[in-house]
mmCIF file of C-alpha atoms in Angstrom:
data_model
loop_
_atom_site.group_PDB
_atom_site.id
_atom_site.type_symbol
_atom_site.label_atom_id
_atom_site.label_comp_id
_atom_site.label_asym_id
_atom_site.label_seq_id
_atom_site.Cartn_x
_atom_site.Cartn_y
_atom_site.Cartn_z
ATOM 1 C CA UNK N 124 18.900 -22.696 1.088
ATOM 2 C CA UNK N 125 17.705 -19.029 0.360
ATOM 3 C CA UNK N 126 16.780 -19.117 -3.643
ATOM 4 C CA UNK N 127 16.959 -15.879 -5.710
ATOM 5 C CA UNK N 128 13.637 -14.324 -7.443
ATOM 6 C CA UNK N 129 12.378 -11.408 -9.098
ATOM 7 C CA UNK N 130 9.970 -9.552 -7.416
ATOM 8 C CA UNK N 131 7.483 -7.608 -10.064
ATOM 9 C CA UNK N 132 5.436 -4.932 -8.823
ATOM 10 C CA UNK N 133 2.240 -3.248 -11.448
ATOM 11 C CA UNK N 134 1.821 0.326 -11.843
ATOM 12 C CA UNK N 135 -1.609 1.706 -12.540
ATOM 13 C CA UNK N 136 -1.738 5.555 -14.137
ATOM 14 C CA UNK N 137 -3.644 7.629 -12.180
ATOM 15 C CA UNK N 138 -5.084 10.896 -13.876
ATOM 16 C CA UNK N 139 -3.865 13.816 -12.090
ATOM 17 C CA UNK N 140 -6.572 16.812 -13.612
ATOM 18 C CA UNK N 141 -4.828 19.802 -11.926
ATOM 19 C CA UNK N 142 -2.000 18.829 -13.623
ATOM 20 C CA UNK N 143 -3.924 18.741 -16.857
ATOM 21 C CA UNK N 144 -6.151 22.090 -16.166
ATOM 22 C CA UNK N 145 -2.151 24.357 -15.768
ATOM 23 C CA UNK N 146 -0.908 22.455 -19.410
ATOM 24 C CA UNK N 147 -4.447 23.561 -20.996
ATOM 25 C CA UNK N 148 -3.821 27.185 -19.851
ATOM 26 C CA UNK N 149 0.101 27.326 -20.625
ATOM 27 C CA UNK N 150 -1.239 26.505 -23.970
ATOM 28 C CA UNK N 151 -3.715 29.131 -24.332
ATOM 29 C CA UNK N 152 -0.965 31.232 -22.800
ATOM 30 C CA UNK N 153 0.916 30.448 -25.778
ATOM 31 C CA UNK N 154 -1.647 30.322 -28.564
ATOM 32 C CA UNK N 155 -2.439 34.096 -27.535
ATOM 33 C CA UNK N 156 1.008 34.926 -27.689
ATOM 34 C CA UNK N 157 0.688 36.887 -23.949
ATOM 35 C CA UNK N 158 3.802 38.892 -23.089
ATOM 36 C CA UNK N 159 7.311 37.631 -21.880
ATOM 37 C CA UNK N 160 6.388 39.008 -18.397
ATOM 38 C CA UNK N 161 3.095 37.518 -18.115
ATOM 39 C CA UNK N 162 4.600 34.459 -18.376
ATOM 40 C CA UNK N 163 7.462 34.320 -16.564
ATOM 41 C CA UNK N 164 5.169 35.220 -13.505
ATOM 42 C CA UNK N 165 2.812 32.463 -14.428
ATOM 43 C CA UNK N 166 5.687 29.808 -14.326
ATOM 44 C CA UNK N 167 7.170 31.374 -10.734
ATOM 45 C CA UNK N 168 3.463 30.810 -9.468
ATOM 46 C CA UNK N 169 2.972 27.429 -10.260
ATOM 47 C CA UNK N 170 6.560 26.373 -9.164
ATOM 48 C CA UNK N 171 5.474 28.387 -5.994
ATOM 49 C CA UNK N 172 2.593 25.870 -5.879
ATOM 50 C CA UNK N 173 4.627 22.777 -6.364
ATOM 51 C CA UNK N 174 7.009 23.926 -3.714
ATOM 52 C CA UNK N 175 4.294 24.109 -1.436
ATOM 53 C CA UNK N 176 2.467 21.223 -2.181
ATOM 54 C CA UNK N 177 5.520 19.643 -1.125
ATOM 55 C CA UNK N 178 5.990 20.794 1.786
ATOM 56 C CA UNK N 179 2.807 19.973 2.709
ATOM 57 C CA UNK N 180 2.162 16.371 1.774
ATOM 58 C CA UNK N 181 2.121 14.840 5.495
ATOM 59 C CA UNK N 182 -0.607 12.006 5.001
ATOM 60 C CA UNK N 183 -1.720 12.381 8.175
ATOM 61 C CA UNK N 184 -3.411 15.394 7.489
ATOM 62 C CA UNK N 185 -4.181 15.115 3.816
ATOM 63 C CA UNK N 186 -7.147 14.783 1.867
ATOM 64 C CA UNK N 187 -8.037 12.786 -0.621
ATOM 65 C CA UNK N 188 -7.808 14.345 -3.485
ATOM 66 C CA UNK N 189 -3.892 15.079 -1.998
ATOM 67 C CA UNK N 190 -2.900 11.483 -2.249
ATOM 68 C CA UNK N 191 -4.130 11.158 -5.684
ATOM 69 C CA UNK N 192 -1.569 13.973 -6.528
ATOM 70 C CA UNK N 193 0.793 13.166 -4.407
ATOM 71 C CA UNK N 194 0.952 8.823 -4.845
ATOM 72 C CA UNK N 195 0.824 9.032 -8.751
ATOM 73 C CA UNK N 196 2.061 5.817 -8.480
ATOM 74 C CA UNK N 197 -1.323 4.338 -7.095
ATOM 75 C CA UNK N 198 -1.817 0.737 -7.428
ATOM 76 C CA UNK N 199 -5.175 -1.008 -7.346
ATOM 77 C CA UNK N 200 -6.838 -3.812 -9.850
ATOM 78 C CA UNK N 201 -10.387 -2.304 -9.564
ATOM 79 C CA UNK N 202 -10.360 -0.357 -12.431
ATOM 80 C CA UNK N 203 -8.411 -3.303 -14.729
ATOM 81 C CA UNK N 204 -5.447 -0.224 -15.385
ATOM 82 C CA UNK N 205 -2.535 -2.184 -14.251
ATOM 83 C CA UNK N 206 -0.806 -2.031 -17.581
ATOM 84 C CA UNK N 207 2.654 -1.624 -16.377
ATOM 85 C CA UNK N 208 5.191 -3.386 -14.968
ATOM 86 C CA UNK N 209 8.122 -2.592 -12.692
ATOM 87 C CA UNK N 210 11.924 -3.776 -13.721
ATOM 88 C CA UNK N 211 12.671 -6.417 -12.552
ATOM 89 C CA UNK N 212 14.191 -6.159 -8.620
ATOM 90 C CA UNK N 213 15.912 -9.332 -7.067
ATOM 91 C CA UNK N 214 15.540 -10.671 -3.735
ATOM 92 C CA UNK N 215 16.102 -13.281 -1.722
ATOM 93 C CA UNK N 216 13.460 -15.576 -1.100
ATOM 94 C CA UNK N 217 13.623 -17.540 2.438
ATOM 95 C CA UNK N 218 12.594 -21.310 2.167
ATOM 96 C CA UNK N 219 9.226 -23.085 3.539
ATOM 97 C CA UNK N 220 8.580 -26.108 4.363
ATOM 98 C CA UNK N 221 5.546 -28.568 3.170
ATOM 99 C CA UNK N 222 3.428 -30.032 6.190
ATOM 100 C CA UNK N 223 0.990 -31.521 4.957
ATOM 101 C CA UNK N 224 -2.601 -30.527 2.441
ATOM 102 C CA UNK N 225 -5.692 -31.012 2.553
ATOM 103 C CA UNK N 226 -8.987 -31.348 0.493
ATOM 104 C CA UNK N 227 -10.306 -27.596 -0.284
ATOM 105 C CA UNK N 228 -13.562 -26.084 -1.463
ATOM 106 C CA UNK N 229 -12.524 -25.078 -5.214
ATOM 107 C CA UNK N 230 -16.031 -23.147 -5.642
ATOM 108 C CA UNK N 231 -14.962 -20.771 -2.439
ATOM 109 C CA UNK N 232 -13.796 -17.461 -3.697
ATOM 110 C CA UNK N 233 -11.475 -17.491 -0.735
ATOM 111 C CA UNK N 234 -10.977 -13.859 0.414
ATOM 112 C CA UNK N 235 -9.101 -14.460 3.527
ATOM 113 C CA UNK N 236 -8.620 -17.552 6.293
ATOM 114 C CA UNK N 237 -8.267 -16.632 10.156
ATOM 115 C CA UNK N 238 -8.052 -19.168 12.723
ATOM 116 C CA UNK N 239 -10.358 -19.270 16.295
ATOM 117 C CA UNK N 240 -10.299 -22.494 18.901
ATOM 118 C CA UNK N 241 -9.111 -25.142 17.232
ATOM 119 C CA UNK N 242 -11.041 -24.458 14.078
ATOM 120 C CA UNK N 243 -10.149 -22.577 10.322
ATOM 121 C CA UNK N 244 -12.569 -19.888 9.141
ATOM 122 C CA UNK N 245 -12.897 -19.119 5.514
ATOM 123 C CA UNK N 246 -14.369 -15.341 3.883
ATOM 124 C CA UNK N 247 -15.367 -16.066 0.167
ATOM 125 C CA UNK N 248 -16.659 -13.629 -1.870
ATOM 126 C CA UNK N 249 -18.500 -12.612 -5.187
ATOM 127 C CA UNK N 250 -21.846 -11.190 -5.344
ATOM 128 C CA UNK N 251 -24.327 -13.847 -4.231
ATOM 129 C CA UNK N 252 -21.679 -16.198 -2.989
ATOM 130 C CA UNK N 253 -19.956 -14.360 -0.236
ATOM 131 C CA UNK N 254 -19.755 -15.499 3.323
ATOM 132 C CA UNK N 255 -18.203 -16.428 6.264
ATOM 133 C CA UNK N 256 -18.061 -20.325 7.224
ATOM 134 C CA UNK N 257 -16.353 -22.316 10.154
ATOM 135 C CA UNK N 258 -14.819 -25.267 8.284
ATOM 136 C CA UNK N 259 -14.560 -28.879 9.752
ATOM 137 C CA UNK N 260 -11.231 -30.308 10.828
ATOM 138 C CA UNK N 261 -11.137 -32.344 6.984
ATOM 139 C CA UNK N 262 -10.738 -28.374 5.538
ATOM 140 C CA UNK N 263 -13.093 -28.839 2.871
ATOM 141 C CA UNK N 264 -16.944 -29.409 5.016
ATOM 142 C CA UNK N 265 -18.818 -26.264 6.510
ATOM 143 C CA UNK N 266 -19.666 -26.484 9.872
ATOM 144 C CA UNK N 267 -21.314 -23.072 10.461
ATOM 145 C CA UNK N 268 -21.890 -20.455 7.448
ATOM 146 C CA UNK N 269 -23.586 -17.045 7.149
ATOM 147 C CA UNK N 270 -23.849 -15.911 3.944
ATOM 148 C CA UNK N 271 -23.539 -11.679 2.613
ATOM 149 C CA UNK N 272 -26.907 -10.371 0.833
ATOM 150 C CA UNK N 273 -26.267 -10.915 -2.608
ATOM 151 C CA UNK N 274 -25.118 -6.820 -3.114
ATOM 152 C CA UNK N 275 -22.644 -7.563 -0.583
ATOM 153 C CA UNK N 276 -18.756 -8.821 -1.882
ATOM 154 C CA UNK N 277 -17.273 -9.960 0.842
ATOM 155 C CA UNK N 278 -13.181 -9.376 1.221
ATOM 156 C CA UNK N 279 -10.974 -10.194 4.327
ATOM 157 C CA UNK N 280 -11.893 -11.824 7.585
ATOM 158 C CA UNK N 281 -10.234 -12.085 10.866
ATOM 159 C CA UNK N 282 -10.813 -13.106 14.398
ATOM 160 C CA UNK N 283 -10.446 -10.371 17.365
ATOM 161 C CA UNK N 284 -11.368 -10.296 20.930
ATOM 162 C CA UNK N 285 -13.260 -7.254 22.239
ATOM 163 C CA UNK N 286 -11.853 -4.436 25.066
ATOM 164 C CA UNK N 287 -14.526 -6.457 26.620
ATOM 165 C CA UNK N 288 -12.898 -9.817 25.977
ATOM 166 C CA UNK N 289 -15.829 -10.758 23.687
ATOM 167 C CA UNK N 290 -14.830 -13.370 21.058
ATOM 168 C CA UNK N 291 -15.460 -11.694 17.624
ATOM 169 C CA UNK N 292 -15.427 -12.394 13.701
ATOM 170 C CA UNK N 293 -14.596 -8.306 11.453
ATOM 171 C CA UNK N 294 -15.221 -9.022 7.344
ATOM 172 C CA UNK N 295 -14.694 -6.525 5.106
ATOM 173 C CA UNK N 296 -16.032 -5.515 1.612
ATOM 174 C CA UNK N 297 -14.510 -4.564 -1.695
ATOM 175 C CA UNK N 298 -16.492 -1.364 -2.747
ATOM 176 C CA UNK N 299 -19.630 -1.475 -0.376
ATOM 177 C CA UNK N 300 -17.937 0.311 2.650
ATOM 178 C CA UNK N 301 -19.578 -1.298 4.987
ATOM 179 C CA UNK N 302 -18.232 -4.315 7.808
ATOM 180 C CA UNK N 303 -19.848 -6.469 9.317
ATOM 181 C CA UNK N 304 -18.951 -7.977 12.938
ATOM 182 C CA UNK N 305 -20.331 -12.144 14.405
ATOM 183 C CA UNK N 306 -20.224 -13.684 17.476
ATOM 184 C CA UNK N 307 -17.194 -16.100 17.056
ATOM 185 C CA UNK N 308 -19.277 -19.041 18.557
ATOM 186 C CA UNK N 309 -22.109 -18.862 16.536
ATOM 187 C CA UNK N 310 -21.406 -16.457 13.510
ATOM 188 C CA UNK N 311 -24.556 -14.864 14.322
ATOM 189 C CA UNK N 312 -24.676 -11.197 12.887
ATOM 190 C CA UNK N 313 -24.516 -8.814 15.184
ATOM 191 C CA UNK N 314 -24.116 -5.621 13.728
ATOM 192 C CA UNK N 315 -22.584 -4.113 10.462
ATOM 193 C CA UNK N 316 -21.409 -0.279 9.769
ATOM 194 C CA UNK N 317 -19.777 1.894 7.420
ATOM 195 C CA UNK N 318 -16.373 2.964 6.896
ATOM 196 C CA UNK N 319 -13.946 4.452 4.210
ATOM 197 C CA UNK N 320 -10.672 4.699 3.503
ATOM 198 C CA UNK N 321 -8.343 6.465 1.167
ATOM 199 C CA UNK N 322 -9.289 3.895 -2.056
ATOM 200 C CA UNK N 323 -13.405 3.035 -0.764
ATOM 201 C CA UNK N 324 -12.430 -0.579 -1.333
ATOM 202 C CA UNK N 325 -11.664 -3.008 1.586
ATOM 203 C CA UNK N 326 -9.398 -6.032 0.806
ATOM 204 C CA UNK N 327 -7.417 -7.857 3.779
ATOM 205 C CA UNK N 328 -7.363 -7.009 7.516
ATOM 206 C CA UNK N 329 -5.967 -8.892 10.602
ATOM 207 C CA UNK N 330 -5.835 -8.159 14.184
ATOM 208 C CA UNK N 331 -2.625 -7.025 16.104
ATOM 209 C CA UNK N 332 -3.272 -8.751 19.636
ATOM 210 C CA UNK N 333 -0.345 -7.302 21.150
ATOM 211 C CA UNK N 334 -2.088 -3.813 20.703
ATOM 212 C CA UNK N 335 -5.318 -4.257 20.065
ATOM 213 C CA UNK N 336 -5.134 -2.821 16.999
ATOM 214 C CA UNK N 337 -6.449 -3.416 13.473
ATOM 215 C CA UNK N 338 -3.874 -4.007 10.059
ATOM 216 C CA UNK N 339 -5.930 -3.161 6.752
ATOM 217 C CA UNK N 340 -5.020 -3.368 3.305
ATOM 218 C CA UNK N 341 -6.840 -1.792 0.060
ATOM 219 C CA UNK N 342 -4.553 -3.004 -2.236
ATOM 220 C CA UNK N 343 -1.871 0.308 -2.446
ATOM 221 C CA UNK N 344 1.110 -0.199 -0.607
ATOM 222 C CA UNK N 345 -0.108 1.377 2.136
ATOM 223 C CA UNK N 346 -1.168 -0.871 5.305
ATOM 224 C CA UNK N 347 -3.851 1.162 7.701
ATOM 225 C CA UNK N 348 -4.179 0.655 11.357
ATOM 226 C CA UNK N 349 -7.626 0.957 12.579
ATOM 227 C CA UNK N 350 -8.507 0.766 16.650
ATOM 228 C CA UNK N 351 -10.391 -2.232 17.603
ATOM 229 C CA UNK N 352 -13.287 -0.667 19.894
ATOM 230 C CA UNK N 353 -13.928 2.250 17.233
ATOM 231 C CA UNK N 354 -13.350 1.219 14.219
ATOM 232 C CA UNK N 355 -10.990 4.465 13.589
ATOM 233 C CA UNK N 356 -8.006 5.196 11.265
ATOM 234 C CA UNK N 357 -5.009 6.062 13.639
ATOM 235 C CA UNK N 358 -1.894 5.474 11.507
ATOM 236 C CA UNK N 359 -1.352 4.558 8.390
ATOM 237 C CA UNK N 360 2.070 3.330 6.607
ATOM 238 C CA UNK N 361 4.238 2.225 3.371
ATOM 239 C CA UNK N 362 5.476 -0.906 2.584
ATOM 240 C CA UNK N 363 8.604 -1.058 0.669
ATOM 241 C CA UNK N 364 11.561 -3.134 -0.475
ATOM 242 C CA UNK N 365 14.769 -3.437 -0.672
ATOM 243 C CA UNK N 366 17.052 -5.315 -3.128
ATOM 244 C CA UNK N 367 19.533 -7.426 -1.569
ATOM 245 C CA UNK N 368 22.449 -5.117 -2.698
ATOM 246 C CA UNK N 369 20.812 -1.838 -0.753
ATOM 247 C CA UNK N 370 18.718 0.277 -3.218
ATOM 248 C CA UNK N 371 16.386 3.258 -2.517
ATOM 249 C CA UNK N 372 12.884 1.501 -1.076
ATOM 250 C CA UNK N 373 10.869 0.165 -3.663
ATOM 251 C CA UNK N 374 7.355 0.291 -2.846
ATOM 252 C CA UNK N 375 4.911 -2.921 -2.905
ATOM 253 C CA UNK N 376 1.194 -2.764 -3.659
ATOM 254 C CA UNK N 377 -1.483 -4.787 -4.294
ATOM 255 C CA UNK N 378 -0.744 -5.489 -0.844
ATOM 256 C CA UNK N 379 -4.002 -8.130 0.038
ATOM 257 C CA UNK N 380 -4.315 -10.822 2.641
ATOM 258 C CA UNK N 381 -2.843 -10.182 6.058
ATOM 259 C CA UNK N 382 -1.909 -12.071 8.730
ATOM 260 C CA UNK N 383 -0.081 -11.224 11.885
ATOM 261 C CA UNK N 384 2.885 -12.665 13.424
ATOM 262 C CA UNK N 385 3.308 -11.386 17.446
ATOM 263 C CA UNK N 386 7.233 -10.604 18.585
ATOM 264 C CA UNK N 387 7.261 -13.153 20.753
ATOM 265 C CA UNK N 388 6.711 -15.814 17.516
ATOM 266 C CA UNK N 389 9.582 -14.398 15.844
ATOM 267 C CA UNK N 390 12.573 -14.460 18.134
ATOM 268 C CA UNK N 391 15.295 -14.889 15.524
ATOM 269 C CA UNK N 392 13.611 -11.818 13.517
ATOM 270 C CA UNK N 393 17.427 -9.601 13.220
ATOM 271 C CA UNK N 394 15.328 -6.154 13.003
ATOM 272 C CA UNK N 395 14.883 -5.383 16.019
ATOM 273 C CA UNK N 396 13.656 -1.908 17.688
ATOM 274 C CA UNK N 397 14.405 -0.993 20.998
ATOM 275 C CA UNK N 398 16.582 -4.017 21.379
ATOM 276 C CA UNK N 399 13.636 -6.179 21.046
ATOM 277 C CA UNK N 400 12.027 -8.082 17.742
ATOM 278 C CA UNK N 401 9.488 -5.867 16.038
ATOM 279 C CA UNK N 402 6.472 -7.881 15.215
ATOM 280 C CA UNK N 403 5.556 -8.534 11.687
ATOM 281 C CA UNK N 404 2.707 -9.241 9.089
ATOM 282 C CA UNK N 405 2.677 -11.697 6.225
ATOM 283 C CA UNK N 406 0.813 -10.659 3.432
ATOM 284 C CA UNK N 407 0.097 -11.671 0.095
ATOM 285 C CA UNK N 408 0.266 -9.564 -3.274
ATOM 286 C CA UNK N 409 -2.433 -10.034 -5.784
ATOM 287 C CA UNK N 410 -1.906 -12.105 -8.312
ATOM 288 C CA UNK N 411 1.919 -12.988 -7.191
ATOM 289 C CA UNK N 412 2.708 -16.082 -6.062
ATOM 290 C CA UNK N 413 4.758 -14.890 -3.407
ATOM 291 C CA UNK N 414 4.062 -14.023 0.505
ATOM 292 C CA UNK N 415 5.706 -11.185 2.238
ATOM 293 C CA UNK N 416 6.768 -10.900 5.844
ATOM 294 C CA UNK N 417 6.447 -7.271 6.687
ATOM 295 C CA UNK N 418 8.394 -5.357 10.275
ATOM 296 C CA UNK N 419 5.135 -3.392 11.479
ATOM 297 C CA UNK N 420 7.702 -0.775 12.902
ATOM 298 C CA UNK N 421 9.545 0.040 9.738
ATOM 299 C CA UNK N 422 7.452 -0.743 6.819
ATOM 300 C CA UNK N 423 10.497 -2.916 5.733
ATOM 301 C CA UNK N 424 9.717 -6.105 4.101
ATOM 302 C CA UNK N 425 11.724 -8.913 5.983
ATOM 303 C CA UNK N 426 11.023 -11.904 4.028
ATOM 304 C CA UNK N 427 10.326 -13.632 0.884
ATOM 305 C CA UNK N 428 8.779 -16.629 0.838
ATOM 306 C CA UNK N 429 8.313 -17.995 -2.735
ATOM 307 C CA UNK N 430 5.371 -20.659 -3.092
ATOM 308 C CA UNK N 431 4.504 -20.892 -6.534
ATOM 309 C CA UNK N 432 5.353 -24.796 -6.284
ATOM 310 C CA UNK N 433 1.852 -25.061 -4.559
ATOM 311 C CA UNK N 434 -0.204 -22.625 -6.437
ATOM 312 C CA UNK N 435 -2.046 -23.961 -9.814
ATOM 313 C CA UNK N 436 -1.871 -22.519 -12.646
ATOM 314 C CA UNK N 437 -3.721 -19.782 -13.134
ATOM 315 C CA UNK N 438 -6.751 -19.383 -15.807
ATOM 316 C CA UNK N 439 -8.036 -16.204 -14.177
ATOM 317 C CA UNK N 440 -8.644 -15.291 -10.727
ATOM 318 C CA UNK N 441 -7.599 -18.875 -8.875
ATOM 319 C CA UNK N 442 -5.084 -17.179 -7.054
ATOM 320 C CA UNK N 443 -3.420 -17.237 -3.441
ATOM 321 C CA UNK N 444 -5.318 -15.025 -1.050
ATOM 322 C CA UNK N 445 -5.417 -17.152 2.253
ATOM 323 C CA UNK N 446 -3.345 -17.133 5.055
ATOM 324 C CA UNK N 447 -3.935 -18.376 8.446
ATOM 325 C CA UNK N 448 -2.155 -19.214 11.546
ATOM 326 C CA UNK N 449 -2.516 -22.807 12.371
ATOM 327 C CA UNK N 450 -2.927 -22.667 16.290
ATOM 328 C CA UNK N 451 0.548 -25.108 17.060
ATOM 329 C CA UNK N 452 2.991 -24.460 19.205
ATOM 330 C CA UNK N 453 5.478 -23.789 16.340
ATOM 331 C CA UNK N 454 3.873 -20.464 15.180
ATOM 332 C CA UNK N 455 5.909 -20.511 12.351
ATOM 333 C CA UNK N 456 3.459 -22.885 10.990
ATOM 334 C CA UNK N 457 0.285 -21.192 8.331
ATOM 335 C CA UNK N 458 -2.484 -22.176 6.573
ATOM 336 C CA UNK N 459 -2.285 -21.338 2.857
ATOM 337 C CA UNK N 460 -4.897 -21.458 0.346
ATOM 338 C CA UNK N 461 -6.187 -19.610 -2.749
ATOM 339 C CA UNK N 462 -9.454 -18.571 -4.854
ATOM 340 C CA UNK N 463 -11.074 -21.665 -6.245
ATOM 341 C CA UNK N 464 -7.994 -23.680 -5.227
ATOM 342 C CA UNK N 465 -8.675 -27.223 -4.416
ATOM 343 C CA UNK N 466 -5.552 -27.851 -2.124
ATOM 344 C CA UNK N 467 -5.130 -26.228 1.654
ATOM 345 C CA UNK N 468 -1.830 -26.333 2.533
ATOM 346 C CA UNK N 469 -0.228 -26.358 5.903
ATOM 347 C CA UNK N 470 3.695 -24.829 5.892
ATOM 348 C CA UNK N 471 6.553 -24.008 7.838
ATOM 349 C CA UNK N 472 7.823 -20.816 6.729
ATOM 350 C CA UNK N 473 11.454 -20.559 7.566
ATOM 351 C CA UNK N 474 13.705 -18.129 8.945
ATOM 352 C CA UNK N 475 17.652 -17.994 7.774
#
């Protein structure tokens, strides 16, 4: 049976100085008593300037000092401002189903889980603890591990293949803008690089293998798509919801670990596009101990899956942040895990 749930999202304030810099002068306007004229043009300028900001506030070709103006409503927990919380917004959350759990490392800082020939690998992070590891088929032994230089935090991992079919391991990191790429049989290094997005932080990223294609989060509720042989920004999008009633979209951040889920998976998916199912992403929101399924066409969450019956209680940052498909047959089957959680669990996510 589909439960009911409210889904919270945080707000962070984000200073917006231009914004600041016209109330300082309307002031001085004032203060100096200027004449009725004066003003009145001053206040058909800047509405002049709103107007056009407006109509100019494509993100594709924005900067970014535009989408600070433009998304006041900003969300991200590296500067410890969320400090405000949405009203409450109720949806229905689709049922899962418990497979089975396993033994888990609770000193990994899990980051992110991806999943490459039979075998679960874990990203942990934390300056001087993060890495990459192959764990054994018991979920909580190493087999193979390469560890980040200790002013390295390592964020989301995932497996891809190459445009030259070379087997491949991408991770992320938070604020150090810089990625760093293994050989998926070894987890040898092979090369690392810069990159930046609209925050400078990475957080989760998965790989679309239907297109070759990259899905990035930085904790707004935008997701990024990124190509595979470049490392490029092509398209980025927002994620909203809707309340089971129809509402205007409400937009989710702190959008974090991804994971995606091809068409093919998902054949009773009832968006379709083009009279075929639109593939999805799951993802999980920080600090929430829910996990979203999200129609890569629309921006449109699908699903709510609500799995706070497996998550422990939290005493800081021992959240949910892994997610991982399991390699069956029945791809509606994940991995799930969290930071410092001693418990990997193995679901069924369900679709009503």
């Amino acid at each position: 049976m589909a439960r009911k749930r409210n889904l919270r999202r945080r707000k962070r304030t984000v200073d917006a100085p231009s914004l600041e810099k016209d109330n300082v002068k309307m002031e001085r306007n004032t203060s100096s008593q200027r004449n009725f004229i004066t003003v009145i043009v001053l206040a058909i300028a800047m509405m002049l300037g709103v107007v056009f900001r407006q109509g100019n506030s494509s993100h594709e070709h924005a900067t970014t000092s535009d989408f600070f103006e433009e998304e006041s409503d900003f969300n991200s927990p590296a500067g410890d401002e969320i400090n405000e919380d949405f009203s409450a917004q109720v949806m229905t959350y689709e049922d899962f189903e418990l497979l089975d759990s396993f033994e888990h490392d609770d000193k990994a800082f899990t980051q992110g889980l991806t999943y490459f020939d039979g075998h679960v690998y874990e990203g942990t992070g934390m300056h001087g603890s993060s890495s990459i590891k192959k764990l054994g088929t018991d979920f909580s032994s190493t087999v193979l591990s390469n560890d980040l230089k200790e002013e390295y935090f390592g964020e989301g991992i995932t497996y891809y293949k190459t445009p030259g079919g070379k087997d491949r391991f991408i991770q992320l990191t938070w604020r150090e803008k810089t990625a760093f790429v293994y050989d998926a049989e070894t987890l040898s290094l092979l090369r690392s690089f810069q990159y930046d997005n609209f925050t400078g932080e990475g957080w989760g990223i998965t790989w679309d293998e239907n297109n070759s294609e990259f899905i990035i989060s930085d904790g707004s509720d935008f997701l990024y798509i990124y190509d595979t042989e470049n490392f490029e920004e092509k398209r980025r999008f927002k994620v909203s919801a809707y309340t089971d009633h129809g509402s205007s979209p409400i937009p989710v951040t702190l959008l974090n670990e991804l994971e995606f889920v091809p068409s093919q998976i998902d054949a009773t998916n009832d968006f379709v596009l083009n009279d075929r199912p639109s593939s999805t992403v799951l993802a999980n929101v920080w600090h929430e101990n829910f996990i979203i399924e999200i129609d890569l066409a629309s921006g449109v969450v699908l699903r709510l899956y609500d799995i706070s019956s497996l998550c422990p209680q939290v005493t800081g940052e021992n959240v949910l942040n892994g997610i991982s498909v399991t390699g069956d047959q029945d791809s509606r089957m994940f991995y799930i895990t969290g930071k410092l959680w001693k418990k990997l669990h193995k679901v069924r996510l369900k679709v009503t």
